[in-house]
Amino acid sequence: MNRRLILPQEELRKPSLSAWRCGPHTISLDRPRIMGILNVTPDSFSDGGQWLDPEAAVRRGLELAAEGADILDVGGESTRPGAAEVPADEEARRVIPVIRALSQRTAVLLSIDTRKAAVAREALAAGACIVNDVSALGDPGMAAAVRERGAGAVLMHMRGAPATMQQAPQYDDVVAEVRAYLSARIEAAVAGGIARERMVIDPGLGFGKTTAHNLALLGALEQLAEVAPVLVGASRKRFIGEIIGAPEAGARLAGSLAVAVWSLLRGAAILRVHDVAATRAAMTMGAALAAGNEQGGRRSANV
Ligand code: HH2
């Protein structure tokens, strides 16, 4: 396959990649950003129960901020394959005190990982400025919640619902279908009054996708980036375990870092990860390799 591994810097800096507006904040996307995952749940696939206590969650959030997270994504409902839905009041009870406390103790931007407009509204009032919605504004009240607060939004592709999504997912052309879906969701949101520069898209790795589907999507990040800035959430996921032979989620760091560097070099704008310090180091190395590769290319072209 005759494809360049590393995109030239000017291609990575298309106008659509320049900035993401989230509430009163503007996140410059001239370099990739890290979204640190803070799961305030008893049952998340890789760290369920570790940060369910609000004080432990706040400590973990501050730790991720100190490690270099640009955004903290706080979630109160696991969306792992097979997960059951959590009632909105229980989800809010888990995340709102944590968001409120973090907003007073760190300047890092806060995101609420929820599919429910009611939870999003409370989280935005408590100090979050981003709604990370794995159902791409599927709740009829979600678009209004985002619009009224001028929040940033992550629109993710998912086939089906977490309870059943991994039961033999099928596509004719996974890249074309995911791209068309995300493009349509962005246009619907713009028509509903959400500014384009407030939205990023996410192919939803592992959400109704086989390992082959996930790899195809990771190979097509530039095509997705033509629609909107792209967030990639691969951290510790099952397809990585399948490829590197790591059944335990905690043993998937090396594979997760490889995906992070690949995504960075293919034009991802934001990486959603559990291991912030290690990802930051891997990204710094990847960026240096990209810059060196470009310079080397120019030197040889000039000879
Ligand atoms: N993955 C998970 C949850 N939320 N949001 C976006 N935008 N993209 C993702 O890939 C994504 C997501 C699943 O990971 P995690 O939060 O660690 O697990 P759980 O859903 O079990 O809490």
XYZ file of C-alpha atoms and ligand atoms in Angstrom:
325
model
C 0.000 0.000 0.000
C 1.483 3.315 -1.044
C 0.502 5.461 1.885
C 2.587 7.949 3.820
C 2.959 6.998 7.457
C 3.379 10.529 8.655
C 1.317 13.437 7.416
C 3.146 16.717 6.758
C 2.527 19.315 9.487
C 0.617 21.602 7.105
C -1.899 18.798 6.435
C -2.318 18.227 10.160
C -3.158 21.901 10.584
C -6.202 22.162 8.361
C -8.539 24.995 9.397
C -10.975 22.453 10.875
C -8.257 21.317 13.269
C -7.322 24.720 14.629
C -9.480 25.023 17.746
C -12.348 23.542 19.746
C -14.695 25.904 21.565
C -16.039 24.574 24.860
C -18.181 26.956 26.915
C -16.056 30.067 27.494
C -12.836 28.198 26.639
C -11.042 27.632 23.354
C -8.749 24.621 23.152
C -6.121 25.141 20.506
C -5.702 21.968 18.460
C -2.355 22.941 16.975
C -1.032 19.970 18.938
C -2.911 16.835 19.989
C -4.652 17.015 23.349
C -5.057 14.410 26.054
C -8.417 13.660 27.676
C -7.811 11.755 30.917
C -10.484 9.202 31.878
C -12.048 9.394 35.335
C -14.580 6.610 35.802
C -16.738 7.110 38.905
C -18.388 3.716 38.489
C -18.380 0.321 40.189
C -18.070 -1.594 36.904
C -15.971 0.150 34.220
C -14.099 -2.408 32.141
C -10.579 -1.534 33.249
C -10.837 0.419 36.506
C -14.367 -0.197 37.839
C -14.714 0.581 41.540
C -11.307 2.256 41.943
C -12.625 5.825 42.026
C -16.242 5.363 43.131
C -15.617 7.162 46.404
C -15.861 10.924 45.593
C -12.685 11.824 47.476
C -10.717 9.107 45.699
C -12.149 10.318 42.386
C -11.117 13.910 43.033
C -7.611 12.772 44.057
C -7.367 10.721 40.863
C -8.580 13.677 38.776
C -5.939 15.971 40.282
C -3.319 13.291 39.651
C -4.315 13.038 35.962
C -4.208 16.838 35.716
C -0.707 16.870 37.218
C 0.362 14.213 34.702
C -0.587 16.589 31.889
C -4.222 15.931 30.977
C -5.744 18.822 29.025
C -9.280 17.618 29.783
C -10.728 15.309 32.451
C -13.634 13.150 31.259
C -15.811 12.215 34.226
C -18.221 9.309 33.722
C -20.787 7.706 36.021
C -22.069 4.943 33.736
C -20.008 2.174 32.191
C -20.607 1.682 28.476
C -18.542 -1.504 28.231
C -20.069 -4.288 26.120
C -22.937 -5.863 28.032
C -23.330 -2.985 30.514
C -26.815 -2.206 31.811
C -28.100 1.385 31.874
C -27.762 3.359 35.106
C -30.729 5.558 36.154
C -30.060 9.292 35.686
C -30.334 10.136 39.386
C -27.766 7.479 40.331
C -25.419 8.590 37.552
C -25.698 12.227 38.667
C -25.175 11.239 42.305
C -21.840 9.685 41.322
C -20.427 12.426 39.105
C -21.807 15.809 40.168
C -19.935 16.151 43.510
C -16.722 15.122 41.744
C -17.180 17.674 38.946
C -18.058 20.409 41.431
C -14.976 19.702 43.558
C -12.621 19.413 40.573
C -13.897 22.660 39.073
C -12.846 24.414 42.277
C -9.452 22.719 42.495
C -8.081 22.565 38.946
C -8.097 24.736 35.850
C -8.127 21.657 33.612
C -11.291 21.550 31.494
C -13.962 19.091 32.606
C -16.038 16.845 30.388
C -19.081 14.796 31.359
C -19.274 11.358 29.730
C -23.019 10.765 29.550
C -25.852 9.842 27.196
C -28.471 11.596 29.330
C -29.478 15.226 28.883
C -30.506 15.523 32.542
C -27.052 14.444 33.732
C -25.344 16.682 31.161
C -27.323 19.711 32.326
C -26.380 19.168 35.963
C -22.738 18.553 35.071
C -22.522 21.708 32.946
C -24.036 23.717 35.813
C -21.506 22.159 38.216
C -18.474 23.222 36.148
C -18.085 20.926 33.129
C -17.792 22.592 29.699
C -17.828 19.511 27.417
C -20.419 16.773 26.878
C -18.895 13.501 25.704
C -21.861 11.578 24.342
C -21.339 8.048 23.012
C -24.826 8.254 21.463
C -23.989 11.429 19.448
C -26.791 13.552 20.975
C -29.271 10.666 20.838
C -31.311 11.829 23.852
C -33.925 14.243 22.436
C -33.006 16.820 25.106
C -29.238 16.636 24.631
C -28.783 19.075 21.735
C -30.609 21.790 23.668
C -28.531 21.123 26.791
C -25.326 21.558 24.771
C -26.593 24.571 22.809
C -27.946 26.510 25.768
C -24.636 26.302 27.638
C -22.450 26.698 24.569
C -20.740 23.489 25.634
C -18.239 21.575 23.570
C -19.507 18.174 22.424
C -18.014 14.842 21.395
C -20.269 12.994 18.933
C -19.378 9.310 18.862
C -20.460 6.502 16.545
C -21.986 3.444 18.190
C -23.788 0.550 16.489
C -26.666 -0.485 18.765
C -26.475 -0.096 22.545
C -23.784 -1.244 25.005
C -25.914 -4.165 26.202
C -25.879 -5.830 22.768
C -23.445 -3.935 20.523
C -20.744 -6.620 20.307
C -23.127 -9.337 19.078
C -21.722 -9.899 15.561
C -21.539 -6.280 14.329
C -21.547 -6.042 10.516
C -20.866 -3.298 7.988
C -20.515 -3.241 4.191
C -17.867 -0.510 4.479
C -17.188 0.448 8.061
C -15.211 3.608 7.246
C -17.780 4.978 4.798
C -20.690 4.146 7.126
C -19.100 5.638 10.247
C -18.011 8.732 8.336
C -21.472 9.242 6.806
C -23.151 8.771 10.202
C -20.877 11.261 11.975
C -21.185 13.760 9.168
C -24.999 13.521 9.326
C -24.978 13.916 13.120
C -22.777 17.020 12.841
C -25.055 18.565 10.192
C -28.167 17.803 12.281
C -26.537 19.440 15.305
C -25.522 22.508 13.275
C -29.106 22.743 11.941
C -30.246 22.553 15.573
C -28.138 25.572 16.489
C -24.874 24.079 17.814
C -21.870 25.867 16.339
C -19.650 23.620 14.211
C -16.513 24.691 16.070
C -17.974 23.265 19.279
C -18.021 19.676 18.012
C -15.516 16.891 17.572
C -16.219 13.388 16.287
C -15.168 9.935 17.449
C -15.325 6.652 15.494
C -16.240 4.794 18.697
C -13.634 2.031 18.765
C -15.125 -1.117 20.281
C -18.697 0.206 20.175
C -20.324 -2.357 17.875
C -17.063 -3.118 16.049
C -14.812 -6.100 15.594
C -11.026 -5.858 15.796
C -10.904 -5.614 11.988
C -13.434 -2.747 12.033
C -11.392 -0.897 14.664
C -8.206 -1.293 12.624
C -9.915 -0.087 9.454
C -11.139 3.031 11.262
C -7.699 3.716 12.736
C -6.328 3.449 9.206
C -8.773 6.087 7.986
C -8.403 8.840 10.565
C -7.492 11.454 7.922
C -10.762 10.748 6.097
C -12.698 11.218 9.317
C -10.756 14.404 10.098
C -12.228 15.947 6.947
C -15.585 15.986 8.785
C -14.425 17.491 12.112
C -11.518 17.150 14.566
C -11.243 13.520 15.639
C -11.076 12.091 19.147
C -9.707 8.548 19.475
C -10.603 6.359 22.454
C -8.566 3.163 22.227
C -7.046 3.050 25.690
C -6.883 -0.480 27.174
C -9.650 -1.712 24.873
C -10.300 -5.360 24.117
C -9.099 -5.262 20.489
C -5.664 -4.193 21.741
C -5.663 -7.136 24.149
C -6.620 -9.451 21.310
C -3.779 -8.238 19.112
C -0.989 -8.201 21.720
C -2.254 -11.200 23.682
C -3.198 -9.342 26.867
C -6.507 -10.587 28.275
C -6.178 -8.304 31.339
C -7.081 -4.667 30.612
C -4.285 -3.490 32.928
C -1.674 -5.214 30.730
C -2.567 -3.280 27.577
C -0.494 -0.130 28.124
C 2.144 -0.838 25.478
C -0.519 -1.558 22.860
C -2.473 1.542 23.899
C 0.629 3.719 23.499
C 1.248 2.297 20.028
C -2.305 3.261 19.029
C -1.842 6.726 20.569
C 1.310 7.406 18.524
C -0.286 6.019 15.353
C -3.356 8.218 15.897
C -1.219 11.281 16.525
C 0.697 10.711 13.295
C -2.521 10.147 11.334
C -4.043 13.453 12.458
C -6.131 12.723 15.593
C -6.841 15.880 17.581
C -7.624 14.369 20.990
C -6.724 11.080 22.657
C -8.960 9.742 25.438
C -6.741 7.676 27.752
C -6.430 6.127 31.193
C -2.608 6.453 31.387
C -1.935 10.153 30.944
C 1.776 10.444 31.839
C 2.821 7.516 29.672
C 0.678 8.745 26.764
C 2.149 12.233 27.014
C 5.683 10.820 26.856
C 4.822 8.587 23.883
C 3.223 11.516 22.067
C 6.231 13.738 22.669
C 8.409 11.030 21.132
C 6.011 10.570 18.216
C 5.927 14.324 17.523
C 9.729 14.476 17.551
C 9.895 11.590 15.076
C 7.362 13.329 12.818
C 9.288 16.615 12.920
C 12.624 14.882 12.299
C 11.168 12.861 9.444
C 9.902 16.034 7.772
C 13.233 17.820 8.131
C 15.085 14.801 6.818
C 12.705 14.725 3.850
C 13.344 18.382 3.068
C 17.125 17.970 3.325
C 17.176 15.048 0.915
C 14.821 16.910 -1.458
C 17.293 19.797 -1.522
C 20.342 17.712 -2.320
N -14.970 4.691 25.418
C -15.487 4.435 26.619
C -16.304 5.367 27.266
N -16.558 6.566 26.710
N -16.247 8.080 24.938
C -15.720 8.382 23.755
N -15.953 9.570 23.195
N -14.943 7.488 23.081
C -14.655 6.250 23.570
O -13.951 5.468 22.890
C -15.204 5.918 24.844
C -16.013 6.864 25.508
C -15.178 3.140 27.286
O -14.018 3.273 28.089
P -14.051 3.500 29.675
O -14.685 4.810 29.997
O -12.694 3.307 30.241
O -14.913 2.287 30.201
P -16.399 2.156 30.739
O -17.335 2.591 29.658
O -16.514 0.693 31.068
O -16.543 3.042 31.942
